[in-house]
Short mmCIF file of C-alpha atoms in Angstrom, two decimals:
data_model
loop_
_atom_site.label_atom_id
_atom_site.label_comp_id
_atom_site.label_asym_id
_atom_site.label_seq_id
_atom_site.Cartn_x
_atom_site.Cartn_y
_atom_site.Cartn_z
CA MET A 331 35.30 16.06 99.60
CA ILE A 332 35.74 12.27 99.48
CA ASN A 333 39.24 11.07 98.57
CA THR A 334 38.70 8.33 95.94
CA LEU A 335 42.39 7.61 95.22
CA TYR A 336 42.41 4.06 96.64
CA LEU A 337 38.67 3.47 96.63
CA PRO A 338 38.66 1.07 93.62
CA GLU A 339 41.48 -1.00 95.15
CA LEU A 340 39.68 -1.17 98.50
CA ARG A 341 36.44 -2.31 96.88
CA GLU A 342 38.33 -4.92 94.86
CA MET A 343 40.04 -6.33 97.98
CA LEU A 344 36.69 -6.38 99.78
CA ALA A 345 35.05 -8.20 96.88
CA GLU A 346 37.85 -10.81 96.88
CA ASN A 347 37.93 -10.97 100.69
CA ASP A 348 41.66 -10.21 100.54
CA ARG A 349 42.31 -9.80 104.29
CA THR A 350 46.08 -9.87 103.80
CA GLY A 351 45.93 -7.01 101.30
CA LEU A 352 43.63 -5.00 103.54
CA GLN A 353 45.92 -5.56 106.53
CA GLU A 354 48.98 -4.44 104.56
CA PHE A 355 47.09 -1.37 103.31
CA CYS A 356 46.13 -0.34 106.84
CA ALA A 357 49.62 -0.98 108.22
CA ALA A 358 51.45 0.91 105.46
CA LEU A 359 49.69 4.26 105.93
CA HIS A 360 49.09 6.61 108.82
CA PRO A 361 45.74 5.82 110.49
CA ALA A 362 44.41 9.25 109.51
CA ARG A 363 45.18 8.57 105.83
CA VAL A 364 43.54 5.16 105.99
CA ALA A 365 40.39 6.74 107.44
CA GLU A 366 40.48 9.39 104.71
CA PHE A 367 40.71 6.82 101.91
CA MET A 368 37.81 4.85 103.45
CA GLU A 369 35.40 7.80 103.33
CA GLY A 370 33.73 6.53 100.14
CA LEU A 371 32.80 3.19 101.75
CA ASP A 372 29.58 2.57 103.60
CA ALA A 373 29.51 1.57 107.28
CA GLY A 374 29.50 -2.18 106.58
CA GLU A 375 32.44 -1.96 104.18
CA MET A 376 34.42 0.18 106.63
CA TRP A 377 33.90 -2.45 109.32
CA GLN A 378 35.16 -5.17 106.96
CA VAL A 379 38.36 -3.20 106.42
CA LEU A 380 38.80 -2.61 110.15
CA GLN A 381 38.30 -6.29 110.93
CA ALA A 382 41.32 -7.18 108.80
CA THR A 383 43.68 -5.18 111.05
CA GLU A 384 45.22 -5.73 114.47
CA PRO A 385 43.08 -4.48 117.42
CA ASP A 386 45.39 -1.58 118.32
CA VAL A 387 45.65 -0.44 114.68
CA ARG A 388 41.87 -0.81 114.34
CA ALA A 389 41.26 1.54 117.25
CA ASP A 390 43.72 4.11 115.86
CA ILE A 391 42.06 4.13 112.43
CA PHE A 392 38.58 4.27 113.94
CA SER A 393 39.49 7.34 115.98
CA PHE A 394 40.13 9.31 112.76
CA ILE A 395 36.78 8.43 111.17
CA GLU A 396 34.28 11.29 111.39
CA GLU A 397 31.89 11.02 114.33
CA ALA A 398 28.70 10.57 112.29
CA LYS A 399 30.23 7.62 110.44
CA GLN A 400 31.52 6.14 113.72
CA VAL A 401 27.97 6.18 115.10
CA GLU A 402 26.69 4.56 111.91
CA ILE A 403 29.29 1.78 112.17
CA VAL A 404 28.42 1.07 115.82
CA GLU A 405 24.70 0.94 115.11
CA THR A 406 25.22 -1.19 111.96
CA VAL A 407 27.59 -3.76 113.45
CA GLY A 408 25.82 -4.05 116.80
CA PRO A 409 27.06 -4.23 120.40
CA GLU A 410 28.46 -7.79 120.24
CA GLY A 411 30.69 -7.09 117.27
CA ILE A 412 31.86 -3.61 118.22
CA SER A 413 32.39 -3.91 122.00
CA ARG A 414 36.06 -4.95 121.70
CA LEU A 415 36.85 -1.94 119.52
CA ILE A 416 35.05 0.43 121.90
CA ALA A 417 36.98 -1.02 124.84
CA ASP A 418 40.28 -0.34 123.00
CA MET A 419 39.43 3.33 122.48
CA PRO A 420 40.75 6.06 124.81
CA ALA A 421 38.30 6.64 127.66
CA ASP A 422 37.30 10.15 126.58
CA ASP A 423 36.71 9.12 122.95
CA ARG A 424 34.73 6.09 124.13
CA VAL A 425 32.44 8.27 126.21
CA ASP A 426 31.94 10.78 123.39
CA LEU A 427 30.96 7.99 121.00
CA LEU A 428 28.56 6.26 123.39
CA SER A 429 26.92 9.62 124.11
CA GLU A 430 26.03 9.95 120.42
CA VAL A 431 24.74 6.45 119.64
CA ASP A 432 21.18 5.30 120.20
CA GLN A 433 20.32 4.89 123.89
CA ASP A 434 19.41 1.20 123.44
CA VAL A 435 22.71 0.48 121.69
CA MET A 436 24.65 2.15 124.51
CA GLU A 437 22.77 0.18 127.17
CA GLN A 438 23.48 -3.07 125.31
CA THR A 439 27.15 -2.22 124.76
CA LEU A 440 28.13 -1.21 128.30
CA PRO A 441 27.65 -4.67 129.88
CA LEU A 442 29.93 -6.16 127.20
CA LEU A 443 32.89 -3.94 128.16
CA PRO A 444 35.52 -5.20 130.62
CA GLN A 445 34.59 -4.33 134.18
CA ASP A 446 37.25 -1.62 134.66
CA ASP A 447 36.42 0.01 131.32
CA ARG A 448 32.70 -0.12 132.08
CA ARG A 449 33.14 1.44 135.52
CA GLU A 450 35.38 4.17 134.08
CA THR A 451 32.95 4.87 131.23
CA LEU A 452 29.96 5.17 133.55
CA ARG A 453 31.88 7.56 135.79
CA LEU A 454 32.84 9.82 132.87
CA LEU A 455 29.29 9.72 131.49
CA GLY A 456 28.15 11.13 134.83
CA TYR A 457 29.97 14.43 134.34
CA GLU A 458 28.00 17.34 132.94
CA GLU A 459 28.50 18.02 129.25
CA GLY A 460 30.84 20.93 128.57
CA THR A 461 32.90 20.48 131.75
CA ALA A 462 36.48 19.31 132.24
CA GLY A 463 35.19 16.00 133.62
CA ALA A 464 33.35 15.20 130.41
CA LEU A 465 36.43 16.11 128.36
CA MET A 466 39.18 14.31 130.29
CA THR A 467 40.70 10.87 129.89
CA THR A 468 41.73 8.78 132.88
CA GLU A 469 44.60 7.08 131.04
CA VAL A 470 47.41 8.98 132.71
CA ALA A 471 50.87 8.02 133.98
CA ARG A 472 51.02 8.02 137.80
CA LEU A 473 54.34 7.77 139.63
CA SER A 474 55.42 7.67 143.25
CA GLN A 475 57.88 10.29 144.41
CA THR A 476 60.04 7.55 145.98
CA LEU A 477 60.76 5.95 142.59
CA THR A 478 64.16 6.42 141.01
CA VAL A 479 64.63 7.60 137.44
CA HIS A 480 65.39 4.02 136.39
CA ASP A 481 62.28 2.65 138.08
CA ALA A 482 60.13 5.42 136.64
CA LEU A 483 61.26 4.74 133.08
CA GLU A 484 60.57 1.05 133.55
CA ALA A 485 57.10 1.76 134.97
CA ILE A 486 56.24 4.11 132.09
CA SER A 487 57.48 1.63 129.47
CA ARG A 488 55.23 -1.09 130.90
CA GLN A 489 52.06 1.02 130.72
CA ALA A 490 52.88 3.29 127.76
CA GLN A 491 50.67 1.33 125.35
CA ASP A 492 47.59 2.14 127.44
CA LEU A 493 48.36 5.82 128.10
CA GLU A 494 47.13 8.86 126.20
CA THR A 495 50.55 10.55 126.50
CA VAL A 496 53.82 9.80 128.28
CA TYR A 497 55.35 13.25 127.95
CA TYR A 498 53.78 14.46 131.21
CA ASN A 499 53.96 12.02 134.14
CA TYR A 500 52.22 12.94 137.37
CA VAL A 501 53.57 12.26 140.84
CA VAL A 502 50.88 11.21 143.34
CA ASP A 503 50.67 9.84 146.86
CA GLU A 504 48.91 6.63 147.89
CA GLN A 505 45.49 8.34 147.77
CA ASP A 506 46.17 9.76 144.27
CA HIS A 507 46.60 13.34 145.51
CA LEU A 508 48.65 15.30 143.00
CA LEU A 509 52.11 16.17 144.32
CA GLY A 510 53.99 17.21 141.22
CA LEU A 511 54.92 16.59 137.62
CA VAL A 512 57.95 15.14 135.89
CA SER A 513 58.24 15.28 132.10
CA ALA A 514 59.74 12.67 129.82
CA ARG A 515 62.42 15.24 129.03
CA ASP A 516 63.42 15.39 132.71
CA LEU A 517 63.71 11.61 132.84
CA VAL A 518 65.79 11.41 129.67
CA VAL A 519 68.12 14.22 130.79
CA ASN A 520 68.72 12.37 134.07
CA PHE A 521 69.09 8.96 132.42
CA THR A 522 72.78 8.91 133.36
CA ARG A 523 71.76 9.33 137.02
CA PRO A 524 69.38 6.39 137.36
CA ASP A 525 69.33 6.44 141.18
CA THR A 526 67.97 10.00 141.40
CA GLN A 527 64.56 10.05 143.05
CA ILE A 528 61.55 11.47 141.24
CA GLY A 529 60.78 13.64 144.26
CA ASP A 530 64.01 15.57 143.62
CA LEU A 531 63.17 16.20 139.95
CA MET A 532 59.46 16.89 139.97
CA GLN A 533 57.89 20.27 139.46
CA ARG A 534 55.72 20.93 142.50
CA ASP A 535 53.80 23.99 141.31
CA VAL A 536 51.51 22.21 138.84
CA VAL A 537 48.82 24.14 136.96
CA THR A 538 45.53 22.23 137.17
CA VAL A 539 41.83 22.54 136.36
CA LEU A 540 38.89 21.44 138.46
CA VAL A 541 36.70 18.64 137.18
CA THR A 542 33.73 21.06 137.20
CA ASP A 543 35.48 23.84 135.22
CA ASP A 544 33.91 24.90 131.93
CA GLN A 545 35.64 23.44 128.87
CA GLU A 546 36.17 26.89 127.36
CA ALA A 547 38.10 28.00 130.47
CA VAL A 548 40.15 24.81 130.26
CA ALA A 549 41.02 25.45 126.62
CA GLU A 550 42.00 29.02 127.42
CA LYS A 551 44.33 27.86 130.21
CA VAL A 552 46.00 25.21 128.02
CA ALA A 553 46.48 27.78 125.25
CA ASN A 554 47.92 30.38 127.65
CA TYR A 555 50.49 27.97 129.09
CA ASN A 556 51.22 26.10 125.83
CA PHE A 557 50.63 22.74 127.53
CA ILE A 558 50.45 19.39 125.77
CA ALA A 559 48.11 18.22 128.52
CA ILE A 560 46.69 19.55 131.77
CA PRO A 561 45.74 17.52 134.88
CA VAL A 562 42.15 17.44 136.13
CA VAL A 563 41.66 17.32 139.91
CA ASP A 564 38.78 17.47 142.39
CA HIS A 565 38.42 19.94 145.26
CA HIS A 566 40.76 17.79 147.37
CA ARG A 567 43.41 17.91 144.62
CA LYS A 568 42.99 14.24 143.84
CA LEU A 569 44.16 13.44 140.30
CA LEU A 570 41.21 12.28 138.20
CA GLY A 571 42.64 12.45 134.68
CA ILE A 572 44.13 14.72 132.03
CA ILE A 573 42.91 16.76 129.09
CA THR A 574 45.19 16.56 126.07
CA HIS A 575 45.87 19.18 123.43
CA ASP A 576 43.88 17.36 120.71
CA ASP A 577 40.74 17.61 122.84
CA VAL A 578 41.47 21.28 123.47
CA ILE A 579 41.71 21.89 119.73
CA ASP A 580 38.28 20.28 119.33
CA VAL A 581 36.88 22.58 122.03
CA LEU A 582 38.36 25.68 120.39
CA GLN A 583 36.90 24.67 117.02
CA GLU A 584 33.52 24.01 118.62
CA GLU A 585 33.49 27.37 120.41
CA ALA A 586 34.64 29.22 117.27
CA THR A 587 31.85 27.54 115.28
CA GLU A 588 29.25 28.53 117.87
CA ASP A 589 30.48 32.13 117.86
CA ALA A 590 30.39 32.21 114.05
CA HIS A 591 26.82 30.91 114.05
CA ARG A 592 25.68 33.42 116.65
CA SER A 593 27.40 36.32 114.86
CA ALA A 594 25.31 35.39 111.81
CA SER A 595 22.12 35.30 113.94
CA VAL A 596 21.83 31.49 113.82
CA ASP A 597 21.29 29.35 116.90
CA PRO A 598 24.38 27.02 117.03
CA LEU A 599 23.90 23.70 115.26
CA GLU A 600 24.43 20.44 117.13
CA ASP A 601 25.52 18.62 113.96
CA GLY A 602 27.04 19.70 110.67
CA TYR A 603 25.14 21.86 108.20
CA LEU A 604 24.36 18.98 105.83
CA GLU A 605 23.51 16.57 108.68
CA THR A 606 21.01 18.95 110.33
CA PRO A 607 17.38 18.21 109.33
CA TRP A 608 15.74 21.10 107.51
CA PRO A 609 12.96 21.64 110.14
CA GLU A 610 15.61 22.03 112.86
CA LEU A 611 17.71 24.29 110.64
CA ALA A 612 14.66 26.40 109.79
CA TRP A 613 13.83 26.79 113.48
CA LYS A 614 17.36 27.77 114.48
CA ARG A 615 17.50 30.37 111.73
CA GLY A 616 13.88 31.47 111.93
CA VAL A 617 13.91 32.45 115.61
CA TRP A 618 16.59 35.04 115.10
CA LEU A 619 15.11 36.15 111.79
CA MET A 620 11.88 36.98 113.63
CA VAL A 621 13.83 39.03 116.18
CA LEU A 622 15.59 40.91 113.38
CA PHE A 623 12.26 41.28 111.56
CA VAL A 624 10.80 43.01 114.60
CA ALA A 625 13.85 45.30 114.75
CA ALA A 626 13.39 46.18 111.06
CA LEU A 627 9.68 46.79 111.70
CA LEU A 628 10.59 49.26 114.43
CA THR A 629 12.81 51.05 111.90
CA ALA A 630 9.86 51.24 109.51
CA LEU A 631 7.64 52.63 112.28
CA ALA A 632 10.29 55.25 113.05
CA LEU A 633 10.30 56.30 109.38
CA ARG A 634 6.52 56.42 109.30
CA GLY A 635 6.51 58.93 112.12
CA TYR A 636 8.36 61.39 109.87
CA GLU A 637 6.28 60.78 106.72
CA GLU A 638 4.94 64.35 106.56
CA ASP A 639 8.41 65.80 107.03
CA PHE A 640 9.76 63.74 104.11
CA GLN A 641 6.92 65.06 101.93
CA LYS A 642 7.94 68.62 102.78
CA VAL A 643 11.67 68.05 102.17
CA THR A 644 11.91 65.19 99.70
CA TRP A 645 15.68 65.29 99.24
CA LEU A 646 16.15 63.95 102.80
CA VAL A 647 14.92 60.53 101.62
CA LEU A 648 17.96 60.19 99.34
CA PHE A 649 20.36 59.86 102.26
CA ILE A 650 18.47 57.48 104.55
CA PRO A 651 20.31 54.37 103.25
CA LEU A 652 23.65 56.19 103.57
CA VAL A 653 22.98 57.21 107.17
CA ILE A 654 21.66 53.93 108.55
CA SER A 655 24.18 51.71 106.70
CA SER A 656 27.12 53.78 107.97
CA GLY A 657 25.97 53.46 111.56
CA GLY A 658 25.13 49.76 111.26
CA ASN A 659 28.42 48.88 109.59
CA THR A 660 30.57 50.67 112.17
CA GLY A 661 28.53 49.13 114.98
CA SER A 662 29.05 45.65 113.54
CA GLN A 663 32.79 46.27 113.29
CA SER A 664 33.01 47.37 116.91
CA ALA A 665 30.90 44.46 118.12
CA THR A 666 33.04 41.94 116.26
CA LEU A 667 36.29 43.37 117.67
CA VAL A 668 35.01 43.51 121.26
CA ILE A 669 33.44 40.03 121.13
CA ARG A 670 36.69 38.59 119.83
CA GLY A 671 38.61 40.47 122.51
CA LEU A 672 36.34 39.02 125.20
CA THR A 673 36.83 35.53 123.77
CA THR A 674 40.63 35.74 123.76
CA GLY A 675 40.84 37.55 127.10
CA ASP A 676 42.27 40.69 125.51
CA VAL A 677 39.21 42.66 126.72
CA ARG A 678 37.67 42.28 130.17
CA LEU A 679 34.60 43.77 131.84
CA SER A 680 36.83 46.03 133.90
CA ASP A 681 38.10 47.60 130.65
CA TRP A 682 34.75 49.23 129.83
CA ARG A 683 36.12 52.75 130.32
CA ARG A 684 38.97 52.05 127.92
CA VAL A 685 36.50 50.62 125.42
CA ILE A 686 34.39 53.79 125.63
CA ARG A 687 37.42 56.03 125.09
CA LYS A 688 38.67 53.93 122.19
CA GLU A 689 35.28 53.75 120.47
CA LEU A 690 34.68 57.49 120.95
CA ALA A 691 38.02 58.18 119.29
CA MET A 692 37.17 55.73 116.49
CA GLY A 693 33.74 57.32 116.08
CA LEU A 694 35.24 60.78 115.74
CA CYS A 695 37.91 59.60 113.31
CA LEU A 696 35.74 57.40 111.12
CA GLY A 697 32.66 59.59 111.42
CA GLY A 698 34.63 62.71 110.53
CA SER A 699 36.12 61.05 107.46
CA LEU A 700 32.75 59.78 106.24
CA ALA A 701 31.17 63.15 107.00
CA LEU A 702 33.59 64.97 104.68
CA ILE A 703 32.97 62.49 101.88
CA GLY A 704 29.23 62.48 102.59
CA TYR A 705 29.01 66.28 102.45
CA ALA A 706 30.68 66.41 99.04
CA CYS A 707 28.38 63.67 97.71
CA ALA A 708 25.29 65.36 99.19
CA VAL A 709 26.14 68.70 97.54
CA MET A 710 26.57 67.03 94.15
CA LEU A 711 23.38 64.97 94.44
CA THR A 712 21.23 67.95 95.44
CA ARG A 713 22.71 70.33 92.84
CA GLY A 714 21.34 68.70 89.69
CA ALA A 715 19.95 70.92 86.96
CA PRO A 716 16.37 71.92 88.00
CA ASP A 717 13.57 71.22 85.52
CA ASP A 718 11.45 74.23 86.53
CA ALA A 719 11.26 77.16 88.94
CA GLU A 720 9.54 75.10 91.62
CA ALA A 721 12.31 72.49 91.48
CA ALA A 722 14.91 75.22 91.69
CA GLN A 723 13.33 76.55 94.87
CA SER A 724 13.49 73.07 96.45
CA ILE A 725 17.27 72.87 96.15
CA PRO A 726 18.67 72.91 99.72
CA THR A 727 21.15 75.52 100.86
CA VAL A 728 24.73 74.68 101.75
CA TRP A 729 23.74 74.94 105.43
CA GLU A 730 20.81 72.57 105.01
CA VAL A 731 22.92 69.99 103.17
CA ALA A 732 25.18 69.97 106.23
CA VAL A 733 22.49 67.79 107.83
CA VAL A 734 24.13 64.80 106.10
CA PRO A 735 27.71 65.17 107.45
CA VAL A 736 26.52 66.12 110.96
CA THR A 737 24.23 63.09 111.04
CA LEU A 738 26.96 60.80 109.70
CA LEU A 739 29.34 61.90 112.45
CA LEU A 740 26.74 61.38 115.19
CA VAL A 741 25.43 58.07 113.80
CA VAL A 742 28.91 56.59 113.38
CA MET A 743 29.77 57.57 116.95
CA CYS A 744 26.50 56.00 118.10
CA GLY A 745 27.35 52.84 116.16
CA THR A 746 30.86 52.46 117.59
CA LEU A 747 29.66 52.99 121.16
CA THR A 748 26.68 50.66 120.77
CA GLY A 749 28.73 47.92 119.13
CA GLY A 750 31.48 48.25 121.73
CA LEU A 751 29.31 48.32 124.85
CA LEU A 752 26.46 45.89 124.12
CA PRO A 753 28.74 42.78 124.17
CA LEU A 754 30.16 43.96 127.51
CA LEU A 755 26.61 44.42 128.82
CA PHE A 756 25.68 40.90 127.72
CA GLN A 757 28.72 39.43 129.45
CA ARG A 758 27.91 41.40 132.60
CA MET A 759 24.42 39.86 132.53
CA GLY A 760 25.95 36.38 132.33
CA LEU A 761 25.03 35.87 128.65
CA ASP A 762 27.27 34.90 125.77
CA PRO A 763 28.57 38.11 124.13
CA ALA A 764 28.37 36.36 120.76
CA LEU A 765 24.55 36.59 121.06
CA MET A 766 25.05 40.27 120.25
CA SER A 767 25.16 39.47 116.54
CA ASN A 768 26.16 42.00 113.89
CA GLN A 769 22.63 42.05 112.53
CA PHE A 770 21.18 42.81 115.96
CA VAL A 771 23.63 45.68 116.50
CA ALA A 772 22.84 47.01 113.03
CA GLY A 773 19.10 46.88 113.79
CA VAL A 774 19.52 48.88 117.00
CA VAL A 775 21.73 51.46 115.30
CA ASP A 776 19.30 51.72 112.35
CA ILE A 777 16.52 52.92 114.66
CA ALA A 778 18.87 55.32 116.44
CA GLY A 779 20.14 56.55 113.07
CA ILE A 780 16.64 57.53 111.88
CA LEU A 781 15.95 59.41 115.12
CA ILE A 782 19.30 61.23 114.96
CA TYR A 783 18.86 62.05 111.26
CA MET A 784 15.45 63.63 111.67
CA THR A 785 16.38 65.43 114.88
CA VAL A 786 19.33 67.08 113.11
CA ALA A 787 17.19 67.81 110.06
CA MET A 788 14.48 69.52 112.11
CA ALA A 789 17.14 71.73 113.69
CA MET A 790 18.86 72.73 110.42
CA VAL A 791 16.31 72.58 107.56
CA ALA A 792 14.07 75.66 107.29
CA GLY A 793 11.05 73.76 105.94
CA LEU A 794 10.85 71.60 109.06
CA TRP A 795 10.97 74.35 111.71
#
């Protein structure tokens, strides 16, 4: 929802070309709040506000504007007007933005960047999307192990304005090979010992990620160690950059969104729901709907195979929804729990035996409980007052009604095992476990439920022998 609190004042200052007022407005608030209050402006008006601020403040505010609006501003203003702002952005944010704008705009903008920024941008653009290289920033504090605490603090203070973070400072040799890490806390604690060398303070066992590592593995490592940032190195342990916690949060949100889409049987969207064109949205939803349609059709074919049996024993039809929904629901629960466990690392492929034992126990517990309730409901539903002698003869015996609880127990056990094991199977095949959506699990269990139901019925109901 657009925050319109200061929108009238902003429009008034823009109409009067009040650059002083706009500058004071941008300086008085946190950059994120300024970006929030600008949401109601169009791209041209946003650029007018940004032009009234200092370059460093302008870059900070721009970083908090949503990506779609950033792209619109770049394409509206043009390469000549926007190149300075893009050069002032952190390297990783600059690369993300240029990856989204029109190809012609990017090609026109790159030559206008300072040589170092252009070379750095081209190098980061060369990394494969979804890897640590594409996620990292090269703006990192590098120190020599021969520096003293005093010299290190001076060096950091000189370059702090251009760094993503100064809390972690990395110790490297002349070829940029990573030797260790010294935090800002370590430097402050040893401020009273200014002649102490960095080599005596640094932590040598530094946790790193390779530039080719998947971004999801990077996010998991940062979360496990509670890091603010993590260094990115190549196979020779040369320091290439860092990935900061804000980028990790973005990755986690992106992965969670993809998993949510897949669990709902929707191919993950590249853009937001409202920004996605309806033909693309229809395709991403329709593909999986067709798969689920085929699964439902198989369920219908399974029912058709028992059409004559249902005509002989009509009361069996009453409990078909109860049977298949119980199995599908328990399967969806199991699938959701296992998929989430695989995502967080709580469940691994090697735990498949434990998953089987746990889901068997759950199937017995939940299936047994539903079976007791189902048996009582089945007895009541089949014991209505008969209208005539023929109807009275069709009332099932207590033994025959037991088809319902027996089936419920077996179907629920089938559902828990199917929902628990299919995500593990997908991961073993190298596929995303989230592809095993709840609807897909329910479709599989529906077919199995019909087969189990009729197999039990044929064994226990006299009219079907």
